[in-house]
Short mmCIF file of C-alpha atoms and ligand atoms in Angstrom, two decimals:
data_model
loop_
_atom_site.label_atom_id
_atom_site.label_comp_id
_atom_site.label_asym_id
_atom_site.label_seq_id
_atom_site.Cartn_x
_atom_site.Cartn_y
_atom_site.Cartn_z
CA MET A 7 0.00 0.00 0.00
CA PHE A 8 1.07 3.57 -0.67
CA LYS A 9 2.64 5.53 2.18
CA LYS A 10 1.83 8.95 0.75
CA ILE A 11 -0.70 10.23 -1.78
CA LEU A 12 -0.82 13.67 -3.39
CA ILE A 13 -4.34 14.99 -3.91
CA ALA A 14 -4.48 17.00 -7.13
CA ASN A 15 -7.71 18.78 -6.33
CA ARG A 16 -9.40 21.21 -3.95
CA GLY A 17 -12.66 21.70 -2.07
CA GLU A 18 -14.95 19.00 -0.78
CA ILE A 19 -13.51 16.21 -2.93
CA ALA A 20 -9.97 16.90 -1.69
CA VAL A 21 -11.35 16.73 1.87
CA ARG A 22 -13.13 13.47 1.05
CA ILE A 23 -9.92 11.89 -0.28
CA ILE A 24 -7.81 13.16 2.65
CA LYS A 25 -10.24 11.42 5.03
CA ALA A 26 -9.90 8.11 3.16
CA CYS A 27 -6.10 8.45 3.37
CA GLY A 28 -6.30 9.11 7.09
CA GLU A 29 -8.42 6.04 7.65
CA MET A 30 -5.96 3.91 5.68
CA GLY A 31 -2.88 5.25 7.47
CA ILE A 32 -1.65 6.98 4.32
CA THR A 33 -0.03 10.43 4.53
CA SER A 34 -2.01 13.00 2.54
CA ALA A 35 -0.28 15.77 0.63
CA ALA A 36 -2.59 18.57 -0.47
CA ILE A 37 -1.88 21.19 -3.10
CA TYR A 38 -3.43 24.64 -3.12
CA SER A 39 -3.53 27.87 -5.06
CA ASP A 40 -3.10 31.39 -3.69
CA ALA A 41 -6.90 31.68 -3.47
CA ASP A 42 -7.17 28.56 -1.31
CA LYS A 43 -4.73 29.23 1.52
CA ASN A 44 -7.60 29.27 4.04
CA SER A 45 -9.40 26.29 2.56
CA LEU A 46 -10.48 23.32 4.62
CA HIS A 47 -8.50 20.79 2.55
CA VAL A 48 -5.30 22.71 3.34
CA ARG A 49 -6.13 22.76 7.05
CA ILE A 50 -6.80 19.04 7.40
CA ALA A 51 -4.16 17.50 5.10
CA ASP A 52 -0.96 16.13 6.63
CA GLU A 53 1.04 18.34 4.27
CA ALA A 54 0.03 21.16 1.94
CA TYR A 55 1.94 22.80 -0.91
CA ASN A 56 1.21 26.06 -2.64
CA ILE A 57 1.48 25.41 -6.37
CA GLY A 58 0.60 28.77 -7.88
CA HIS A 59 -1.86 31.49 -8.69
CA ALA A 60 -5.61 31.42 -8.24
CA LYS A 61 -6.33 30.82 -11.92
CA SER A 62 -6.77 27.06 -12.42
CA SER A 63 -4.52 27.08 -15.47
CA GLU A 64 -1.70 28.29 -13.20
CA SER A 65 -2.35 25.86 -10.35
CA TYR A 66 -4.78 22.92 -10.36
CA LEU A 67 -4.29 22.43 -14.10
CA ASN A 68 -0.51 22.83 -14.07
CA ILE A 69 0.56 19.27 -14.89
CA ASP A 70 4.33 19.77 -14.57
CA LYS A 71 4.09 21.63 -11.28
CA ILE A 72 1.80 19.00 -9.76
CA ILE A 73 4.05 16.11 -10.78
CA GLU A 74 7.12 18.01 -9.59
CA THR A 75 5.44 18.57 -6.20
CA ALA A 76 4.50 14.90 -5.90
CA LEU A 77 8.09 13.83 -6.60
CA MET A 78 9.53 16.45 -4.26
CA THR A 79 7.39 15.25 -1.34
CA ASN A 80 7.96 11.55 -2.13
CA ALA A 81 4.32 10.78 -2.80
CA GLU A 82 3.82 7.45 -4.57
CA ALA A 83 0.44 8.14 -6.13
CA ILE A 84 -1.82 10.98 -7.27
CA HIS A 85 -5.57 11.11 -6.77
CA PRO A 86 -7.14 13.55 -9.28
CA GLY A 87 -10.65 13.84 -7.74
CA TYR A 88 -13.17 15.04 -10.34
CA GLY A 89 -12.91 17.92 -12.82
CA PHE A 90 -9.50 19.59 -13.34
CA LEU A 91 -7.06 16.92 -14.64
CA SER A 92 -9.12 13.86 -13.74
CA GLU A 93 -10.01 12.94 -17.34
CA ASN A 94 -6.89 14.24 -19.04
CA SER A 95 -5.12 11.29 -20.64
CA ASP A 96 -1.89 13.28 -21.16
CA PHE A 97 -1.79 13.91 -17.43
CA ILE A 98 -2.20 10.20 -16.70
CA LYS A 99 0.62 9.39 -19.15
CA LYS A 100 2.96 11.94 -17.57
CA VAL A 101 2.13 10.80 -14.04
CA THR A 102 2.93 7.22 -15.01
CA GLU A 103 6.13 8.20 -16.86
CA ALA A 104 7.29 10.03 -13.72
CA GLY A 105 7.09 6.72 -11.87
CA LEU A 106 3.95 7.67 -9.95
CA LYS A 107 0.68 5.77 -9.79
CA PHE A 108 -2.45 7.46 -11.09
CA ILE A 109 -5.45 6.60 -8.91
CA GLY A 110 -7.89 6.01 -11.71
CA PRO A 111 -8.18 4.19 -15.03
CA SER A 112 -5.54 3.72 -17.73
CA TYR A 113 -4.93 6.59 -20.11
CA GLN A 114 -6.15 4.35 -22.93
CA SER A 115 -9.60 3.93 -21.32
CA VAL A 116 -9.84 7.68 -20.70
CA GLU A 117 -8.81 8.50 -24.27
CA LEU A 118 -11.22 5.95 -25.74
CA MET A 119 -14.20 7.12 -23.67
CA GLY A 120 -13.32 10.80 -24.13
CA ASN A 121 -14.01 10.48 -27.82
CA LYS A 122 -17.76 9.92 -27.99
CA THR A 123 -17.80 8.35 -31.46
CA SER A 124 -15.06 5.85 -30.64
CA ALA A 125 -16.91 5.05 -27.40
CA ARG A 126 -20.16 4.51 -29.33
CA ALA A 127 -18.44 2.30 -31.91
CA LEU A 128 -16.85 0.18 -29.20
CA MET A 129 -20.13 -0.18 -27.30
CA LYS A 130 -22.02 -1.16 -30.44
CA LYS A 131 -19.40 -3.83 -31.20
CA ASN A 132 -19.86 -5.20 -27.67
CA ASN A 133 -23.67 -5.30 -27.81
CA VAL A 134 -24.09 -2.40 -25.38
CA PRO A 135 -27.22 -0.54 -26.58
CA ILE A 136 -26.37 2.97 -27.83
CA VAL A 137 -28.69 5.78 -28.87
CA PRO A 138 -29.43 5.16 -32.60
CA GLY A 139 -27.20 7.34 -34.80
CA THR A 140 -23.70 7.50 -36.22
CA THR A 141 -20.59 5.90 -34.75
CA GLU A 142 -18.36 8.15 -36.83
CA SER A 143 -18.12 11.89 -37.31
CA ILE A 144 -20.31 13.22 -40.11
CA ARG A 145 -18.37 14.07 -43.25
CA SER A 146 -20.87 16.10 -45.29
CA PHE A 147 -24.26 17.75 -45.14
CA GLU A 148 -25.63 15.27 -47.72
CA GLU A 149 -24.56 12.32 -45.59
CA ALA A 150 -26.01 13.95 -42.46
CA LYS A 151 -29.31 14.63 -44.23
CA LYS A 152 -29.58 11.02 -45.37
CA ILE A 153 -28.93 9.75 -41.83
CA ALA A 154 -31.32 12.27 -40.26
CA LEU A 155 -34.14 11.19 -42.57
CA GLU A 156 -33.36 7.52 -41.94
CA ILE A 157 -33.51 7.72 -38.15
CA GLY A 158 -36.24 10.37 -38.18
CA LEU A 159 -36.40 13.85 -36.69
CA PRO A 160 -35.83 15.28 -34.18
CA ILE A 161 -32.14 14.45 -33.89
CA MET A 162 -29.27 15.64 -31.72
CA ILE A 163 -25.98 16.87 -33.11
CA LYS A 164 -23.25 16.31 -30.55
CA ALA A 165 -19.55 17.12 -30.45
CA SER A 166 -17.32 14.02 -30.68
CA ALA A 167 -14.99 15.59 -28.13
CA GLY A 168 -17.87 16.89 -25.98
CA GLY A 169 -19.82 15.36 -23.15
CA GLY A 170 -21.98 16.38 -20.24
CA GLY A 171 -24.28 18.36 -22.52
CA LYS A 172 -21.57 20.66 -23.88
CA GLY A 173 -21.71 21.20 -27.63
CA MET A 174 -25.15 19.66 -28.09
CA ARG A 175 -27.84 20.84 -30.52
CA LYS A 176 -31.36 19.62 -31.22
CA ILE A 177 -32.64 19.65 -34.82
CA THR A 178 -36.40 19.50 -35.26
CA LYS A 179 -36.84 20.46 -38.94
CA ILE A 180 -34.74 19.26 -41.86
CA GLU A 181 -34.36 22.87 -43.05
CA GLU A 182 -32.43 23.63 -39.83
CA LEU A 183 -29.93 20.85 -40.42
CA GLU A 184 -27.32 22.53 -42.60
CA GLN A 185 -26.96 25.62 -40.41
CA GLY A 186 -27.26 23.47 -37.27
CA ILE A 187 -24.27 21.37 -38.31
CA GLU A 188 -22.25 24.48 -39.16
CA ARG A 189 -22.96 26.04 -35.78
CA ALA A 190 -22.35 22.82 -33.87
CA LYS A 191 -19.01 22.40 -35.64
CA ASN A 192 -18.00 25.99 -34.85
CA GLU A 193 -18.94 25.60 -31.20
CA ALA A 194 -17.13 22.27 -30.97
CA GLU A 195 -13.99 23.80 -32.50
CA LYS A 196 -14.10 26.70 -30.05
CA SER A 197 -14.82 24.59 -26.95
CA PHE A 198 -12.76 21.48 -27.62
CA GLY A 199 -10.37 22.41 -30.44
CA ASN A 200 -12.04 19.63 -32.44
CA SER A 201 -14.88 20.33 -34.87
CA SER A 202 -16.07 16.71 -35.25
CA VAL A 203 -19.77 16.16 -34.66
CA TYR A 204 -22.03 13.11 -34.88
CA ILE A 205 -25.75 12.41 -34.94
CA GLU A 206 -28.02 10.73 -32.40
CA LYS A 207 -31.76 10.19 -32.48
CA PHE A 208 -33.43 12.59 -30.06
CA ILE A 209 -34.85 10.65 -27.12
CA GLU A 210 -38.03 12.31 -25.82
CA ASN A 211 -38.34 12.94 -22.09
CA PRO A 212 -35.70 10.49 -20.95
CA LYS A 213 -34.48 9.88 -17.44
CA HIS A 214 -30.77 10.01 -16.72
CA ILE A 215 -29.69 6.85 -14.93
CA GLU A 216 -26.06 6.00 -14.24
CA VAL A 217 -24.39 2.87 -12.88
CA GLN A 218 -21.35 2.92 -10.60
CA ILE A 219 -18.82 0.24 -11.40
CA LEU A 220 -15.50 -0.84 -9.90
CA GLY A 221 -12.89 -2.86 -11.75
CA ASP A 222 -9.49 -4.02 -10.53
CA GLU A 223 -6.31 -4.32 -12.58
CA HIS A 224 -6.79 -8.09 -12.79
CA GLY A 225 -10.01 -8.09 -14.82
CA ASN A 226 -12.58 -8.37 -12.00
CA TYR A 227 -15.67 -6.18 -12.07
CA ILE A 228 -18.55 -5.32 -9.77
CA HIS A 229 -21.37 -2.79 -9.98
CA LEU A 230 -22.70 -0.73 -7.06
CA PHE A 231 -26.20 -0.26 -8.47
CA GLU A 232 -27.53 2.89 -10.07
CA ARG A 233 -28.16 6.55 -9.38
CA GLU A 234 -31.06 8.61 -10.69
CA CYS A 235 -29.77 12.00 -11.87
CA SER A 236 -32.57 13.41 -14.02
CA ILE A 237 -33.07 16.61 -12.04
CA GLN A 238 -30.63 18.92 -13.77
CA ARG A 239 -30.37 22.61 -14.56
CA ARG A 240 -28.30 23.57 -17.57
CA HIS A 241 -26.70 20.12 -17.56
CA GLN A 242 -25.71 20.48 -13.90
CA LYS A 243 -27.15 17.90 -11.55
CA VAL A 244 -29.14 19.41 -8.68
CA VAL A 245 -30.63 16.46 -6.77
CA GLU A 246 -29.56 12.83 -7.14
CA GLU A 247 -30.89 9.67 -5.54
CA ALA A 248 -29.93 6.02 -5.27
CA PRO A 249 -31.40 3.67 -6.17
CA SER A 250 -33.56 5.00 -9.01
CA SER A 251 -37.17 4.97 -7.85
CA SER A 252 -38.38 4.43 -11.41
CA ILE A 253 -36.99 1.00 -12.15
CA ASN A 254 -37.82 -2.41 -10.70
CA ASP A 255 -35.42 -5.25 -9.92
CA GLU A 256 -35.73 -6.74 -13.40
CA LEU A 257 -34.74 -3.45 -15.06
CA ARG A 258 -32.04 -2.99 -12.41
CA THR A 259 -30.48 -6.32 -13.38
CA LYS A 260 -30.71 -5.29 -17.02
CA VAL A 261 -29.07 -1.88 -16.61
CA THR A 262 -26.30 -3.07 -14.29
CA ASN A 263 -25.44 -5.85 -16.79
CA ILE A 264 -25.29 -3.29 -19.59
CA ALA A 265 -22.90 -1.21 -17.46
CA LEU A 266 -20.64 -4.16 -16.64
CA ASN A 267 -20.42 -5.00 -20.34
CA ALA A 268 -19.58 -1.37 -21.14
CA ALA A 269 -16.79 -1.35 -18.55
CA LYS A 270 -15.37 -4.66 -19.81
CA ALA A 271 -15.49 -3.39 -23.40
CA CYS A 272 -12.81 -0.80 -22.66
CA ASN A 273 -10.77 -2.97 -20.27
CA TYR A 274 -11.64 -0.48 -17.59
CA TYR A 275 -10.18 -0.48 -14.12
CA ASN A 276 -10.73 1.65 -10.99
CA ALA A 277 -14.04 3.50 -10.36
CA GLY A 278 -16.17 4.53 -13.31
CA THR A 279 -19.71 5.46 -14.18
CA ILE A 280 -21.83 4.46 -17.16
CA GLU A 281 -24.39 7.14 -18.01
CA LEU A 282 -27.54 6.04 -19.77
CA LEU A 283 -30.78 7.48 -21.03
CA TYR A 284 -33.88 5.57 -19.98
CA ASP A 285 -36.90 6.26 -22.16
CA GLN A 286 -40.65 5.83 -21.95
CA ASN A 287 -40.41 2.41 -23.66
CA GLU A 288 -38.26 1.12 -20.80
CA SER A 289 -35.18 1.06 -23.05
CA PHE A 290 -31.69 1.96 -21.88
CA TYR A 291 -29.17 3.66 -24.14
CA PHE A 292 -25.48 4.13 -23.37
CA LEU A 293 -24.72 7.86 -23.39
CA GLU A 294 -21.15 8.17 -22.16
CA MET A 295 -18.76 6.84 -19.58
CA ASN A 296 -17.30 9.05 -16.85
CA THR A 297 -13.79 7.81 -16.22
CA ARG A 298 -13.42 9.27 -12.74
CA LEU A 299 -14.90 9.48 -9.26
CA GLN A 300 -18.15 11.44 -9.44
CA VAL A 301 -19.58 14.25 -7.33
CA GLU A 302 -22.60 12.13 -6.37
CA HIS A 303 -20.65 9.01 -5.33
CA PRO A 304 -21.70 9.35 -1.64
CA ILE A 305 -25.31 8.26 -2.28
CA THR A 306 -23.98 4.98 -3.66
CA GLU A 307 -21.73 4.61 -0.60
CA MET A 308 -24.77 5.13 1.63
CA ILE A 309 -26.87 2.39 0.00
CA THR A 310 -24.06 -0.16 -0.40
CA GLY A 311 -21.75 0.52 2.56
CA VAL A 312 -18.78 0.52 0.17
CA ASP A 313 -16.21 3.32 0.55
CA ILE A 314 -15.56 4.05 -3.13
CA VAL A 315 -12.47 6.24 -2.53
CA LYS A 316 -10.81 3.59 -0.37
CA GLU A 317 -11.55 1.01 -3.05
CA GLN A 318 -9.99 3.30 -5.67
CA ILE A 319 -6.79 3.52 -3.64
CA LYS A 320 -6.67 -0.25 -3.05
CA ILE A 321 -7.24 -0.92 -6.75
CA ALA A 322 -4.48 1.53 -7.76
CA SER A 323 -2.05 -0.18 -5.40
CA GLY A 324 -2.66 -3.39 -7.34
CA GLU A 325 -4.99 -5.20 -4.98
CA THR A 326 -7.70 -7.55 -6.19
CA LEU A 327 -11.27 -6.41 -5.50
CA SER A 328 -12.00 -7.50 -1.95
CA ILE A 329 -15.76 -7.28 -2.36
CA LYS A 330 -17.76 -9.84 -4.32
CA GLN A 331 -20.91 -8.87 -6.17
CA ASN A 332 -22.95 -11.13 -3.90
CA ASP A 333 -21.67 -9.31 -0.81
CA ILE A 334 -23.24 -6.06 -1.97
CA LYS A 335 -26.80 -5.58 -0.87
CA LEU A 336 -28.86 -2.57 -1.81
CA ASN A 337 -29.91 -1.05 1.50
CA GLY A 338 -32.45 1.78 1.74
CA CYS A 339 -32.40 5.01 -0.20
CA ALA A 340 -30.07 8.01 -0.29
CA ILE A 341 -30.59 11.49 -1.70
CA GLU A 342 -28.06 14.24 -2.33
CA CYS A 343 -28.67 17.97 -2.61
CA ARG A 344 -25.82 20.02 -4.05
CA ILE A 345 -25.64 23.16 -1.92
CA TYR A 346 -24.31 26.00 -4.06
CA ALA A 347 -23.32 29.59 -3.35
CA GLU A 348 -25.75 30.94 -5.90
CA ASP A 349 -28.08 33.89 -6.27
CA VAL A 350 -31.40 32.48 -7.40
CA ASP A 351 -32.60 36.02 -8.19
CA ASN A 352 -29.74 36.54 -10.57
CA ASN A 353 -30.24 33.50 -12.77
CA PHE A 354 -28.42 31.28 -10.25
CA ALA A 355 -25.17 33.21 -10.79
CA PRO A 356 -22.34 32.34 -8.38
CA SER A 357 -22.53 34.28 -5.09
CA ILE A 358 -19.03 35.04 -3.89
CA GLY A 359 -17.84 36.10 -0.44
CA ASN A 360 -16.42 34.89 2.84
CA ILE A 361 -18.24 32.34 4.95
CA MET A 362 -19.10 34.22 8.15
CA HIS A 363 -21.29 31.65 9.85
CA HIS A 364 -21.55 27.95 9.24
CA ARG A 365 -23.54 25.47 11.30
CA LEU A 366 -24.35 22.16 9.74
CA PRO A 367 -27.20 19.74 10.34
CA SER A 368 -26.55 16.28 11.73
CA GLY A 369 -28.56 13.32 12.89
CA PRO A 370 -29.47 9.78 11.86
CA GLY A 371 -28.67 9.15 8.20
CA ILE A 372 -27.23 12.62 7.56
CA ARG A 373 -23.86 13.08 5.87
CA ILE A 374 -22.30 16.30 4.65
CA ASP A 375 -19.28 16.43 2.37
CA ARG A 376 -17.92 19.94 2.39
CA GLY A 377 -14.86 21.88 1.33
CA ILE A 378 -15.58 25.08 3.16
CA ASP A 379 -15.17 26.13 6.74
CA ILE A 380 -15.80 29.28 8.71
CA LEU A 381 -13.89 32.16 7.03
CA SER A 382 -13.28 30.17 3.86
CA GLU A 383 -13.63 32.23 0.74
CA VAL A 384 -15.96 31.40 -2.14
CA SER A 385 -14.11 32.99 -5.04
CA ILE A 386 -14.81 33.55 -8.69
CA TYR A 387 -12.06 31.15 -9.63
CA TYR A 388 -13.70 27.80 -8.91
CA ASP A 389 -17.03 26.01 -8.89
CA PRO A 390 -19.17 27.57 -6.12
CA MET A 391 -20.45 24.30 -4.67
CA LEU A 392 -20.36 24.69 -0.87
CA SER A 393 -21.23 21.19 0.20
CA LYS A 394 -23.20 18.10 -0.57
CA LEU A 395 -26.01 17.30 1.82
CA ILE A 396 -26.77 13.59 1.80
CA ALA A 397 -29.66 11.90 3.58
CA TRP A 398 -30.10 8.14 3.94
CA GLY A 399 -33.31 6.43 4.99
CA ARG A 400 -34.61 2.87 5.11
CA ASN A 401 -36.88 3.92 2.26
CA ARG A 402 -37.37 6.94 0.00
CA GLU A 403 -39.95 8.59 2.25
CA GLU A 404 -37.60 8.49 5.22
CA ALA A 405 -34.70 9.82 3.15
CA ILE A 406 -36.84 12.74 1.91
CA ALA A 407 -38.10 13.54 5.41
CA ARG A 408 -34.57 13.50 6.80
CA MET A 409 -33.36 15.69 3.95
CA LYS A 410 -36.04 18.31 4.62
CA GLN A 411 -35.25 18.31 8.31
CA ALA A 412 -31.54 18.73 7.56
CA LEU A 413 -32.18 21.54 5.08
CA SER A 414 -34.14 23.43 7.72
CA ALA A 415 -31.20 23.18 10.12
CA TYR A 416 -28.53 24.24 7.61
CA GLN A 417 -27.16 27.62 8.63
CA ILE A 418 -24.73 29.62 6.55
CA ALA A 419 -24.04 33.31 6.14
CA GLY A 420 -21.75 35.33 3.93
CA VAL A 421 -22.98 34.04 0.60
CA LYS A 422 -26.42 33.46 -0.90
CA THR A 423 -27.36 29.82 -1.40
CA ASN A 424 -29.82 27.65 -3.30
CA ILE A 425 -31.00 25.89 -0.10
CA ASN A 426 -34.63 27.00 -0.37
CA PHE A 427 -34.81 25.68 -3.93
CA PHE A 428 -34.62 22.12 -2.59
CA TYR A 429 -37.77 22.39 -0.47
CA TRP A 430 -39.68 23.20 -3.62
CA ILE A 431 -38.21 20.20 -5.46
CA LEU A 432 -38.58 17.74 -2.56
CA ASP A 433 -42.24 18.66 -2.09
CA HIS A 434 -43.27 18.53 -5.74
CA PRO A 435 -45.86 15.81 -6.56
CA ILE A 436 -43.89 14.87 -9.70
CA PHE A 437 -40.76 14.38 -7.60
CA LEU A 438 -42.66 12.47 -4.95
CA ASP A 439 -44.28 10.05 -7.41
CA SER A 440 -41.01 9.64 -9.39
CA THR A 441 -42.59 10.46 -12.75
CA PHE A 442 -40.09 13.24 -13.43
CA ASN A 443 -37.67 13.19 -16.36
CA ASN A 444 -34.79 15.33 -17.59
CA ASN A 445 -37.20 18.19 -18.35
CA PHE A 446 -38.53 18.44 -14.77
CA LEU A 447 -37.11 21.84 -13.87
CA GLU A 448 -37.76 23.26 -17.32
CA ASN A 449 -41.37 22.05 -17.29
CA TYR A 450 -42.33 22.84 -13.70
CA PHE A 451 -39.91 25.39 -12.25
CA LEU A 452 -39.19 27.72 -15.14
CA PRO A 453 -42.88 28.55 -15.79
CA LEU A 454 -43.14 29.83 -12.19
CA VAL A 455 -40.59 32.50 -12.97
CA PRO A 456 -42.37 35.43 -14.63
CA ASN A 457 -41.18 35.86 -18.22
CA LYS A 458 -38.52 33.26 -17.46
CA TRP A 459 -35.29 35.04 -16.61
CA ARG A 460 -35.49 38.83 -16.72
CA GLU A 461 -32.58 40.66 -18.17
CA ASN A 462 -33.44 44.01 -16.66
CA VAL A 463 -32.87 43.40 -12.97
CA ASN A 464 -33.90 46.92 -12.02
CA LYS A 465 -37.40 46.43 -13.28
CA GLU A 466 -40.07 45.59 -10.72
CA TYR A 467 -40.72 41.86 -10.86
CA ILE A 468 -41.40 38.91 -8.64
CA LYS A 469 -38.14 37.50 -7.42
CA VAL A 470 -37.46 33.76 -7.52
CA SER A 471 -36.48 34.00 -3.86
CA ALA A 472 -39.91 35.48 -3.13
CA ILE A 473 -41.63 32.65 -4.99
CA LEU A 474 -39.68 30.07 -3.03
CA GLY A 475 -40.13 32.07 0.17
CA ALA A 476 -43.91 32.12 -0.31
CA PHE A 477 -43.83 28.39 -0.99
CA ILE A 478 -41.89 27.77 2.20
CA LYS A 479 -44.27 30.00 4.15
CA SER A 480 -47.18 27.88 2.93
CA GLN A 481 -45.30 24.75 4.03
CA GLU A 482 -44.01 26.12 7.31
CA LYS A 483 -46.22 24.01 9.46
CA SER A 484 -45.27 20.76 7.81
CA LEU A 485 -41.62 21.73 7.51
CA LYS A 486 -41.51 22.92 11.12
CA THR A 487 -39.12 25.66 10.07
CA LYS A 488 -41.12 28.58 11.38
CA LYS A 489 -38.69 29.24 14.17
CA LEU A 490 -35.66 28.57 12.07
CA CYS A 491 -36.29 30.12 8.73
CA SER A 492 -36.95 33.78 8.37
CA SER A 493 -39.06 34.08 5.27
CA LYS A 494 -39.86 37.72 6.06
CA ASN A 495 -36.63 39.19 4.83
CA ASN A 496 -35.77 36.43 2.36
CA ASN A 497 -32.33 36.38 3.76
CA TRP A 498 -31.05 33.83 1.34
CA GLY A 499 -29.52 30.75 2.80
CA MET A 500 -29.07 32.42 6.15
CA GLN A 501 -31.60 30.84 8.42
CA ILE A 502 -31.78 32.85 11.60
CA TYR A 503 -33.65 32.44 14.84
CA GLU A 504 -36.46 34.96 15.10
C1 LIG B 625 -29.65 13.52 -25.14
C2 LIG B 625 -31.00 13.87 -24.91
C3 LIG B 625 -31.94 13.38 -25.77
N1 LIG B 625 -31.58 12.60 -26.82
N2 LIG B 625 -29.34 12.74 -26.19
C4 LIG B 625 -27.65 16.17 -21.70
C5 LIG B 625 -26.45 15.87 -20.87
C6 LIG B 625 -25.67 14.91 -21.65
N3 LIG B 625 -25.04 13.96 -20.79
C7 LIG B 625 -26.64 14.29 -22.59
N4 LIG B 625 -27.84 15.05 -22.55
C8 LIG B 625 -28.90 14.72 -23.29
N5 LIG B 625 -28.65 13.92 -24.36
C9 LIG B 625 -30.29 12.32 -27.00
N6 LIG B 625 -29.94 11.57 -28.06
C10 LIG B 625 -31.27 14.68 -23.81
C11 LIG B 625 -30.22 15.13 -23.01
C12 LIG B 625 -30.57 15.99 -21.93
C13 LIG B 625 -30.51 15.56 -20.61
C14 LIG B 625 -30.11 14.28 -20.28
C15 LIG B 625 -30.05 13.88 -18.97
C16 LIG B 625 -30.41 14.76 -17.95
C17 LIG B 625 -30.81 16.03 -18.25
C18 LIG B 625 -30.85 16.46 -19.58
C19 LIG B 625 -31.27 17.76 -19.87
C20 LIG B 625 -31.32 18.16 -21.17
C21 LIG B 625 -30.96 17.29 -22.21
#
């Protein structure tokens, strides 16, 4: 086993990895930028090294500096967390060439899955169901037109180098196709430096279901069931739950088998996630594979009892998977709310500032993964996620009730937050009966906002915070937050005793 690991990340995920190291008796070496000198991950790591300026490109994305720091401190392995360099195959290559172990998959798997057409071609070859469409980039408008008419409109044009909703375009009418391809190619070139695009059939009102898998370096694989991640805003997940409340055991067996086949198809090892669309005909379609630890991994840990980060470290040190598929039992239900420093009245724009007050909920089944502490700074430089609030219950009802209780006890001041947004979601009949799909927020939340998002903020209009505040007021009795939550002054995210 490794004696020291360098954590090439920041925030809550760096904290999460440092804790796993501590539990395993491994020394943790943190890195930090100038903007993060007061961050929690720096405070709790065994060692911490400043690696540069606030801008990510000059710190958390600086490959040479990170590797140099790892070698200087005699770390044996690097954990990349998520985002930053986690899915950069060049980084993995360089880490390996420097004689360090990358805690994650091989660079070949990352490269293969990073290119969406090569991933689709490989999955098709291995009988993993993909969304109907092309497995190669489109070469000409004529070819694209022929394919579009064959599979039927609407279609999606997606960037081969894209993913996570970036560089995606829906085409409803054949007349829009030529310009649509042009624009998609331009966007893809700008965003990814690669103008290749491909075509998929548009799946109407799908759910987003993903399966967590673990593979060791000796060809053994297990799955840790699925997560339901359909509630998204601008391709950012907002609430996730495990297991999915919309599939039964038969479908669960089907989707986890699909995921295992997908992982085997690219000789995958370490932790990975297969993302799928699930449509109204109960069909699953492979969408993409995330070749890293994911933000929402804790809900899977809560329902399986498996510590995914510890397993990642054991796998990277060459161990054989210690858990057998039969040992893993799906237990209860877990939900995660991503608490963001956001201003809901300003189109959910990041809300920056210093954390002046921070008191977190606790209790049976409650877990919080956080990267901030009192006096931490939420800056413009990084993702403004403050924490992940996770609630486990023996069933979905209990998990939801615990989540609402925890939300009402969550106190933070210094930045605005999206906390009140979750009450609205968790109380919605469509959420409660699990009939939601990827359009949930667009269909049910956006219409509540007068004229959608106003550009002229000076104009008199009903604020989103006021809408949510009024909703909470109407729910106060059932939420039992009357004493805790001041809805009078809409003091966002700061829940003060009256
Ligand atoms: C789609 C789709 C419909 N048809 N692909 C968005 C995120 C990215 N991972 C893929 N996405 C989608 N791909 C086809 N062929 C609809 C979406 C989509 C979506 C998917 C899951 C959760 C939320 C979503 C919101 C908008 C669009």
